Coordinates of N, CA and C in Angstrom, one line a residue:
E83 N -137.9 39.0 48.0 CA -139.9 39.8 47.6 C -139.4 41.4 48.7
D84 N -140.4 41.8 48.9 CA -140.3 43.3 49.1 C -141.1 43.3 50.3
Y85 N -140.4 43.9 51.2 CA -141.3 43.8 52.8 C -141.0 45.4 52.6
S86 N -142.4 45.5 53.7 CA -143.5 46.7 53.9 C -141.5 46.7 55.1
K87 N -142.5 48.5 55.1 CA -142.1 49.5 55.7 C -142.4 49.5 57.3
E88 N -144.0 48.9 57.9 CA -144.3 48.1 58.5 C -143.2 47.1 59.3
S89 N -142.9 45.8 58.7 CA -142.5 44.8 58.7 C -140.5 45.5 59.1
I90 N -140.2 46.6 58.2 CA -138.3 47.0 58.7 C -138.8 47.3 60.0
K91 N -139.7 48.1 60.4 CA -140.4 48.8 61.6 C -140.2 47.8 62.5
K92 N -141.2 46.9 62.0 CA -141.1 45.3 63.8 C -139.4 45.3 64.0
I93 N -138.8 45.1 62.8 CA -137.5 44.2 63.1 C -136.6 44.9 64.3
L94 N -137.1 46.7 64.1 CA -136.1 47.3 64.5 C -136.4 48.2 65.7
D95 N -137.7 47.9 66.0 CA -138.0 47.9 67.4 C -137.0 46.9 68.0
W96 N -136.1 47.5 69.2 CA -135.8 47.1 70.4 C -136.3 47.0 71.9
D97 N -135.8 46.1 72.5 CA -135.5 46.1 73.6 C -134.2 45.4 74.3
L98 N -133.7 45.1 75.4 CA -132.7 44.8 76.2 C -133.2 44.1 77.6
W99 N -134.6 43.6 77.3 CA -135.1 42.9 78.6 C -135.0 41.5 78.3
G100 N -135.7 41.1 77.4 CA -135.3 39.8 76.4 C -133.6 39.3 76.3
P101 N -132.8 40.3 75.6 CA -131.3 39.8 75.8 C -131.0 39.6 77.0
L102 N -131.2 40.3 78.0 CA -131.1 40.0 78.8 C -131.4 38.6 79.5
V103 N -132.6 38.3 79.7 CA -133.2 37.4 80.3 C -132.1 35.9 79.2
F104 N -132.5 36.2 78.1 CA -131.2 35.0 77.2 C -130.1 35.2 78.0
L105 N -129.5 35.8 77.7 CA -128.2 35.3 78.1 C -127.8 35.4 79.9
L106 N -128.6 35.3 80.4 CA -128.8 35.0 82.1 C -129.0 33.8 81.9
S107 N -130.0 33.1 81.6 CA -130.2 32.0 81.4 C -129.0 30.7 80.2
F108 N -128.5 31.9 79.2 CA -127.3 30.3 78.7 C -126.2 30.8 80.0
S109 N -125.8 31.7 80.3 CA -124.7 31.5 81.3 C -125.3 30.8 83.0
L110 N -126.1 30.4 82.7 CA -126.8 29.5 84.1 C -126.7 28.5 83.6
I111 N -126.8 28.3 82.2 CA -126.7 26.6 81.3 C -125.5 26.2 81.6
I112 N -124.7 27.2 80.7 CA -122.9 26.7 80.8 C -122.5 26.8 82.5
T113 N -122.9 27.4 83.3 CA -122.6 27.4 84.8 C -123.2 26.0 85.3
Y114 N -123.9 25.3 85.0 CA -124.8 24.3 85.3 C -123.6 23.1 84.8
L115 N -123.4 23.1 83.8 CA -122.8 22.3 82.9 C -121.8 21.9 82.7
Q116 N -120.8 23.0 83.7 CA -119.6 23.4 83.7 C -119.3 22.7 85.6
T117 N -120.2 23.1 86.4 CA -120.0 22.5 87.3 C -120.4 20.9 88.0
K118 N -121.3 20.4 87.0 CA -121.3 19.4 86.7 C -120.4 18.2 86.3
S119 N -120.0 19.0 85.4 CA -118.8 18.1 84.8 C -117.2 18.1 85.7
L120 N -117.0 19.5 86.4 CA -115.7 19.3 87.4 C -116.2 18.8 89.0
Q121 N -118.3 18.2 88.9 CA -118.2 17.6 90.5 C -117.0 16.8 91.1
G122 N -116.4 17.3 92.6 CA -115.4 16.7 93.0 C -114.6 17.5 92.3
A123 N -114.0 18.5 91.7 CA -113.0 19.4 91.7 C -113.2 20.6 92.8
Q124 N -112.1 20.3 93.7 CA -111.7 21.6 94.4 C -112.1 23.3 93.7
D125 N -111.9 23.4 92.4 CA -112.2 24.7 91.8 C -113.1 25.1 90.8
A126 N -114.4 23.5 90.9 CA -115.5 24.3 91.0 C -116.1 25.2 91.6
N127 N -115.5 26.4 91.3 CA -116.3 27.3 92.2 C -117.5 28.2 90.5
S128 N -119.0 27.9 91.1 CA -120.1 28.3 90.0 C -120.1 29.7 89.8
S129 N -119.5 31.2 91.0 CA -119.7 32.1 90.5 C -118.6 32.6 89.9
Q130 N -117.5 32.4 89.6 CA -116.8 32.3 88.8 C -116.9 31.9 87.3
I131 N -117.4 31.0 87.5 CA -117.6 30.2 86.1 C -119.3 31.8 85.6
F132 N -120.1 31.6 86.3 CA -121.4 31.9 85.9 C -121.0 33.9 85.8
S133 N -119.8 34.4 86.2 CA -119.5 36.3 86.0 C -118.8 35.7 84.6
G134 N -117.7 34.4 84.5 CA -117.0 35.0 83.6 C -118.1 34.0 82.1
S135 N -118.9 33.7 82.3 CA -119.2 33.5 81.0 C -120.3 34.4 80.6
F136 N -120.8 35.1 81.5 CA -121.6 35.9 82.1 C -121.1 37.1 80.8
S137 N -119.5 37.7 80.9 CA -119.1 38.5 80.5 C -118.6 38.7 79.3
L138 N -118.4 37.0 79.3 CA -117.4 37.2 78.3 C -118.7 37.3 76.7
I139 N -119.8 36.5 76.6 CA -121.1 36.7 76.0 C -121.6 38.8 75.9
W140 N -121.5 38.9 76.9 CA -121.8 40.4 76.7 C -120.8 41.2 75.5
I141 N -119.7 40.4 75.9 CA -118.3 41.7 75.1 C -118.2 41.5 74.0
I142 N -118.7 40.3 73.4 CA -119.0 39.3 72.3 C -119.5 40.3 71.6
L143 N -120.9 40.1 72.1 CA -122.1 40.6 71.9 C -121.7 41.9 71.5
G144 N -120.9 43.0 72.6 CA -120.7 44.0 72.1 C -119.9 44.4 71.0
V145 N -119.2 43.6 70.2 CA -118.0 43.7 69.6 C -118.5 42.9 67.7
L146 N -119.1 42.0 67.8 CA -120.0 42.1 66.5 C -121.4 43.3 66.3
S147 N -121.4 43.6 67.9 CA -122.2 45.1 67.3 C -122.0 46.0 67.0
L148 N -120.3 46.4 66.8 CA -119.4 47.2 66.3 C -119.4 46.7 65.3
N149 N -118.7 45.8 64.7 CA -118.8 45.2 63.4 C -120.1 45.0 62.5
I150 N -120.8 45.3 62.6 CA -122.3 45.3 62.4 C -122.2 46.5 61.9
Q151 N -121.9 47.8 62.4 CA -122.2 49.0 62.5 C -120.9 48.8 61.6
L152 N -119.9 48.8 61.2 CA -119.2 49.3 60.7 C -118.6 48.8 59.8
V153 N -119.3 47.7 59.5 CA -118.9 47.0 57.6 C -120.1 47.1 57.4
S154 N -120.6 48.4 57.2 CA -122.0 48.7 56.6 C -122.1 48.1 54.5
P155 N -123.1 47.8 54.4 CA -123.3 47.8 52.9 C -123.2 48.7 52.2
I156 N -122.3 48.4 50.8 CA -123.2 49.5 49.9 C -123.9 50.0 48.7
S157 N -124.0 50.6 48.7 CA -125.5 50.9 47.5 C -124.8 49.7 47.1
Q158 N -126.0 49.5 46.1 CA -126.1 48.9 44.8 C -127.6 49.0 43.9
K159 N -127.1 47.9 42.5 CA -127.9 48.7 41.6 C -129.3 47.2 41.8
T160 N -130.8 47.5 42.5 CA -131.8 46.4 42.3 C -132.3 46.1 40.6
D161 N -133.1 44.9 40.4 CA -133.7 44.8 38.9 C -134.6 46.0 38.5
Q162 N -134.6 46.7 38.7 CA -135.5 47.6 38.3 C -134.7 49.5 37.9
G163 N -133.4 49.3 38.6 CA -132.7 50.2 38.1 C -132.4 50.8 38.9
T164 N -132.8 51.2 40.2 CA -132.6 52.5 41.4 C -131.4 51.4 41.6
K165 N -130.9 52.6 43.3 CA -129.7 51.7 44.5 C -130.4 51.5 45.2
T166 N -129.7 50.8 46.4 CA -130.8 50.6 47.7 C -129.6 51.9 48.6
S167 N -130.0 52.2 49.6 CA -129.4 53.3 50.3 C -128.3 52.6 50.6
G168 N -128.0 51.2 50.9 CA -127.1 50.7 51.3 C -126.5 51.4 53.1
V169 N -127.1 51.7 53.8 CA -127.0 52.2 54.8 C -127.5 51.3 56.1
I170 N -126.5 50.9 56.8 CA -127.5 50.1 58.1 C -127.8 50.9 59.2
A171 N -129.0 51.3 59.1 CA -129.7 52.5 60.3 C -129.7 51.5 61.6
L172 N -129.1 51.0 62.1 CA -129.2 50.4 63.6 C -128.4 50.9 64.0
S173 N -128.7 50.7 64.9 CA -128.3 51.7 66.9 C -127.1 50.0 67.5
F174 N -126.2 50.7 67.9 CA -125.8 50.0 69.0 C -126.5 48.8 69.9
F175 N -127.0 49.6 70.2 CA -128.9 48.9 70.8 C -129.1 46.9 70.1
Q176 N -129.8 47.9 69.2 CA -130.5 47.6 67.9 C -129.5 45.9 67.3
C177 N -128.9 46.5 67.0 CA -127.4 45.7 66.4 C -128.0 44.6 68.4
I178 N -127.2 44.4 69.2 CA -127.2 43.8 70.4 C -128.4 42.9 70.8
S179 N -129.9 43.8 70.3 CA -131.2 42.7 70.6 C -131.6 42.1 69.6
I180 N -131.4 42.5 68.4 CA -131.7 41.4 66.9 C -129.9 39.8 67.3
L181 N -129.0 40.9 68.1 CA -128.0 39.0 68.2 C -128.2 38.5 69.0
S182 N -129.6 38.8 70.0 CA -129.6 38.2 71.5 C -130.5 37.3 70.8
Y183 N -131.5 38.3 70.3 CA -132.8 37.1 69.5 C -132.0 36.3 69.2
T184 N -131.4 36.5 67.9 CA -130.7 35.0 67.2 C -130.3 34.2 67.8
L185 N -129.7 34.3 68.9 CA -128.6 33.6 69.8 C -129.4 32.4 69.7
F186 N -131.0 32.5 70.5 CA -131.9 32.6 70.8 C -131.9 30.3 70.5
P187 N -131.7 30.0 69.4 CA -131.7 28.6 69.1 C -130.3 28.3 69.7
V188 N -129.5 28.7 69.8 CA -128.6 28.2 70.1 C -128.0 28.1 71.5
I189 N -129.1 29.1 72.7 CA -129.5 28.3 74.2 C -130.6 27.1 74.1
L190 N -131.3 27.3 72.9 CA -132.3 26.3 73.4 C -131.1 25.0 72.9
G191 N -130.4 25.1 72.3 CA -129.3 23.6 71.8 C -128.8 23.4 73.3
S192 N -128.2 24.4 74.2 CA -127.6 24.3 75.1 C -129.3 23.9 76.5
V193 N -129.8 24.0 76.6 CA -131.4 23.2 77.0 C -130.7 21.6 76.8
F194 N -130.8 21.4 75.7 CA -130.8 19.9 75.3 C -129.6 19.1 75.6
S195 N -128.6 19.8 76.0 CA -126.9 19.9 75.8 C -127.7 18.8 78.1
I196 N -128.4 19.7 78.2 CA -128.6 19.2 79.8 C -128.8 17.8 80.1
F197 N -130.1 17.3 79.5 CA -130.1 16.1 79.3 C -129.9 15.4 78.4
I198 N -129.3 15.7 77.5 CA -128.6 14.5 76.7 C -126.8 14.3 77.4
T199 N -126.7 13.1 77.4 CA -125.3 13.3 77.5 C -124.5 12.1 76.5
W200 N -124.6 11.7 75.3 CA -124.7 11.5 74.4 C -123.9 13.0 74.0
K201 N -122.4 12.6 73.3 CA -121.6 13.8 73.5 C -121.8 13.7 71.4
W202 N -122.6 12.9 70.5 CA -121.8 13.2 69.1 C -123.9 13.2 68.9
L203 N -124.8 13.4 69.7 CA -125.8 14.1 69.3 C -126.1 15.2 70.5
R204 N -125.2 15.3 71.0 CA -125.6 17.1 71.7 C -124.9 18.0 70.1
M205 N -124.0 17.1 69.2 CA -123.3 17.9 68.6 C -124.2 18.6 67.6
I206 N -124.7 17.1 67.4 CA -125.9 17.4 65.6 C -126.8 18.0 66.2
I207 N -127.8 18.0 67.7 CA -128.6 19.0 68.1 C -128.1 20.5 67.7
N208 N -126.7 20.8 68.3 CA -126.2 22.1 67.9 C -125.6 22.5 66.8
L209 N -125.4 21.6 65.9 CA -125.2 22.1 64.5 C -126.9 22.8 63.8
I210 N -127.7 22.0 64.3 CA -128.6 21.8 63.9 C -128.9 23.4 64.3
M211 N -129.4 23.8 65.9 CA -129.5 25.0 66.3 C -129.0 26.3 65.5
L212 N -127.1 26.1 65.5 CA -126.7 26.9 64.9 C -127.0 27.2 63.4
S213 N -127.6 26.2 63.0 CA -127.4 26.8 61.1 C -129.1 27.8 61.6
W214 N -129.9 26.8 62.2 CA -131.2 27.8 62.4 C -131.3 29.4 63.2
S215 N -129.9 29.1 64.0 CA -129.8 31.0 64.4 C -128.9 31.6 63.3
L216 N -128.1 31.0 62.8 CA -128.0 32.0 61.7 C -128.3 32.3 60.4
L217 N -129.3 31.3 60.1 CA -130.3 31.7 59.0 C -131.2 33.1 59.2
C218 N -131.8 32.8 60.8 CA -132.6 33.8 61.5 C -131.6 35.2 61.1
F219 N -130.1 35.3 61.7 CA -129.6 36.7 61.8 C -129.2 36.7 60.0
W220 N -129.5 36.4 58.8 CA -129.2 35.9 58.2 C -130.1 37.4 56.9
L221 N -131.3 36.2 57.6 CA -133.1 37.5 56.9 C -132.8 38.2 57.6
I222 N -132.7 38.2 58.8 CA -133.3 39.5 59.4 C -131.8 41.3 58.8
M223 N -131.0 40.5 58.6 CA -129.8 41.8 57.7 C -130.3 41.5 56.4
A224 N -130.5 40.9 55.9 CA -131.0 40.5 54.3 C -132.3 41.8 54.1
I225 N -133.4 41.4 55.3 CA -134.4 42.5 55.0 C -134.1 44.1 55.4
I226 N -133.0 44.2 56.1 CA -133.3 45.4 56.9 C -132.2 46.3 56.0
N227 N -131.1 45.4 55.1 CA -130.2 46.2 54.6 C -130.6 46.2 52.3
K228 N -132.3 45.5 52.5 CA -132.3 45.3 51.5 C -131.7 44.7 50.1
C229 N -130.7 43.9 50.8 CA -129.3 43.2 50.0 C -130.1 42.7 48.7
E230 N -131.7 41.5 49.0 CA -131.7 40.9 48.0 C -132.6 41.7 47.1
T231 N -132.2 41.9 46.0 CA -132.9 41.9 44.5 C -134.4 41.7 44.1
K232 N -134.8 42.0 43.8 CA -136.4 41.3 43.5 C -136.2 40.6 42.0
G233 N -136.4 39.4 42.3 CA -136.7 37.4 41.6 C -135.1 36.9 42.3
T234 N -135.1 37.4 43.3 CA -133.6 36.2 43.5 C -134.1 35.7 44.9
S235 N -133.7 34.6 45.5 CA -134.2 33.7 46.5 C -132.5 34.1 47.5
L236 N -133.3 33.3 48.3 CA -132.0 34.0 49.9 C -130.6 32.7 49.7
S237 N -131.4 32.1 49.3 CA -129.7 31.1 48.9 C -129.5 31.2 47.6
T238 N -129.6 31.9 46.2 CA -129.2 32.7 45.2 C -127.9 33.9 45.4
S239 N -128.7 34.8 47.1 CA -128.1 35.9 47.8 C -126.5 35.3 47.9
F240 N -126.9 34.1 48.8 CA -125.8 33.6 49.6 C -124.9 33.0 48.9
L241 N -124.9 32.4 48.0 CA -124.2 32.1 46.8 C -123.3 32.9 46.4
N242 N -123.7 34.1 45.7 CA -123.4 35.1 45.9 C -122.6 36.0 46.4
A243 N -123.0 36.1 47.3 CA -122.1 36.9 48.6 C -120.8 36.2 48.9
T244 N -121.1 34.5 48.7 CA -120.0 34.0 48.4 C -118.6 33.4 47.5
T245 N -119.1 33.7 46.6 CA -118.2 33.6 45.2 C -117.9 34.9 44.1
E246 N -117.4 35.0 43.1 CA -117.1 36.3 42.7 C -117.7 37.3 42.4
G247 N -119.2 36.4 42.0 CA -120.8 36.6 41.2 C -121.5 38.0 42.3
G248 N -121.3 38.2 43.4 CA -121.7 38.8 43.9 C -121.6 40.0 44.1
S249 N -122.5 40.6 44.4 CA -122.9 42.3 44.2 C -121.4 42.8 45.6
P250 N -120.9 43.8 45.9 CA -120.4 44.0 47.1 C -121.2 44.4 47.7
G251 N -122.9 44.7 48.0 CA -123.1 44.9 49.2 C -123.4 43.4 49.8
D252 N -123.3 42.2 48.5 CA -124.1 40.9 49.6 C -122.6 40.6 50.1
K253 N -121.8 40.7 49.4 CA -120.5 40.6 50.3 C -120.0 41.1 51.2
R254 N -120.6 42.4 51.7 CA -120.0 43.3 53.1 C -121.1 42.2 54.2
I255 N -122.2 42.0 53.4 CA -123.1 41.1 54.3 C -122.7 40.1 54.6
F256 N -121.8 39.4 53.8 CA -121.6 38.5 54.2 C -120.5 38.7 55.6
L257 N -119.4 39.5 55.1 CA -118.4 39.9 56.3 C -119.2 39.8 57.5
I258 N -120.8 40.7 57.5 CA -121.5 40.7 58.4 C -121.5 38.9 59.4
I259 N -122.1 38.3 58.6 CA -122.5 36.8 59.5 C -121.3 36.4 59.6
Y260 N -119.9 36.4 59.1 CA -119.1 35.2 59.1 C -118.7 35.5 61.0
P261 N -118.2 36.7 61.1 CA -118.2 37.1 62.8 C -118.7 35.7 63.4
V262 N -120.1 36.2 63.7 CA -121.4 35.7 64.5 C -121.5 34.1 63.9
F263 N -120.8 34.1 62.6 CA -120.9 32.2 63.2 C -119.7 32.2 63.6
L264 N -118.5 32.6 63.8 CA -117.6 32.2 64.4 C -117.6 32.1 66.0
C265 N -118.7 33.6 66.7 CA -119.6 33.5 67.8 C -120.0 32.4 68.3
F266 N -121.0 32.5 67.7 CA -122.3 31.1 67.6 C -122.0 29.8 68.0
G267 N -121.1 29.8 67.0 CA -120.4 28.8 66.7 C -119.8 28.4 67.9
L268 N -118.7 29.2 68.5 CA -118.2 29.3 69.9 C -119.3 28.3 71.3
F269 N -120.5 29.7 71.2 CA -121.0 29.4 72.3 C -121.9 27.5 71.5
S270 N -122.1 27.6 70.4 CA -122.9 25.9 70.8 C -121.7 25.3 71.3
W271 N -120.3 25.2 70.4 CA -119.0 24.4 71.2 C -119.6 24.4 72.9
L272 N -119.2 25.1 73.3 CA -118.9 25.4 74.9 C -120.6 24.4 75.0
S273 N -121.5 24.0 74.3 CA -122.8 24.0 75.2 C -122.8 22.5 75.1
V274 N -121.4 21.7 73.8 CA -121.2 20.4 73.7 C -120.1 20.2 75.0
I275 N -119.1 20.8 74.7 CA -118.2 20.1 75.6 C -118.0 19.7 77.2
V276 N -118.9 20.9 77.8 CA -119.0 20.9 79.4 C -119.5 19.9 79.6

């Protein structure tokens, strides 16, 4: 699909208040789940758990943001014969904002983990939420980078990125998504095991 400049501009609008609220709440949820599982243990210091999880999340988002900026897609040919710019025009804080907002489904899955005691059901819910989160991030990256050529679907673009038939731009997008998958998967796994 051809996205207008207004829709891309709305995606590129960034703030850090929403990410701060999301990451504070996620750290509180992880702290609650961990202290609940360590009840009676003397080393269940909730302030250390909170500060450790909060710092770890921000450090991981910072590294992922640098990865997004360094692994920018190269220009590729569209169906009309023109070439895309191939440049991600994202600042560091825009990357943090996009990553934090797309982390919301994982945070929602961790909220469900508070109320659900069965680990298998927690795992299924968090896997669904992780898939939702990664799909949101993939769509935003595809829109910003104009990675999809006209006439191709998102699933075709994803399959092209993972096989040898994909363009170099699609493969670079895949290199952006893969570390995000690993880190968001780690956050989902933390919600399941604690």
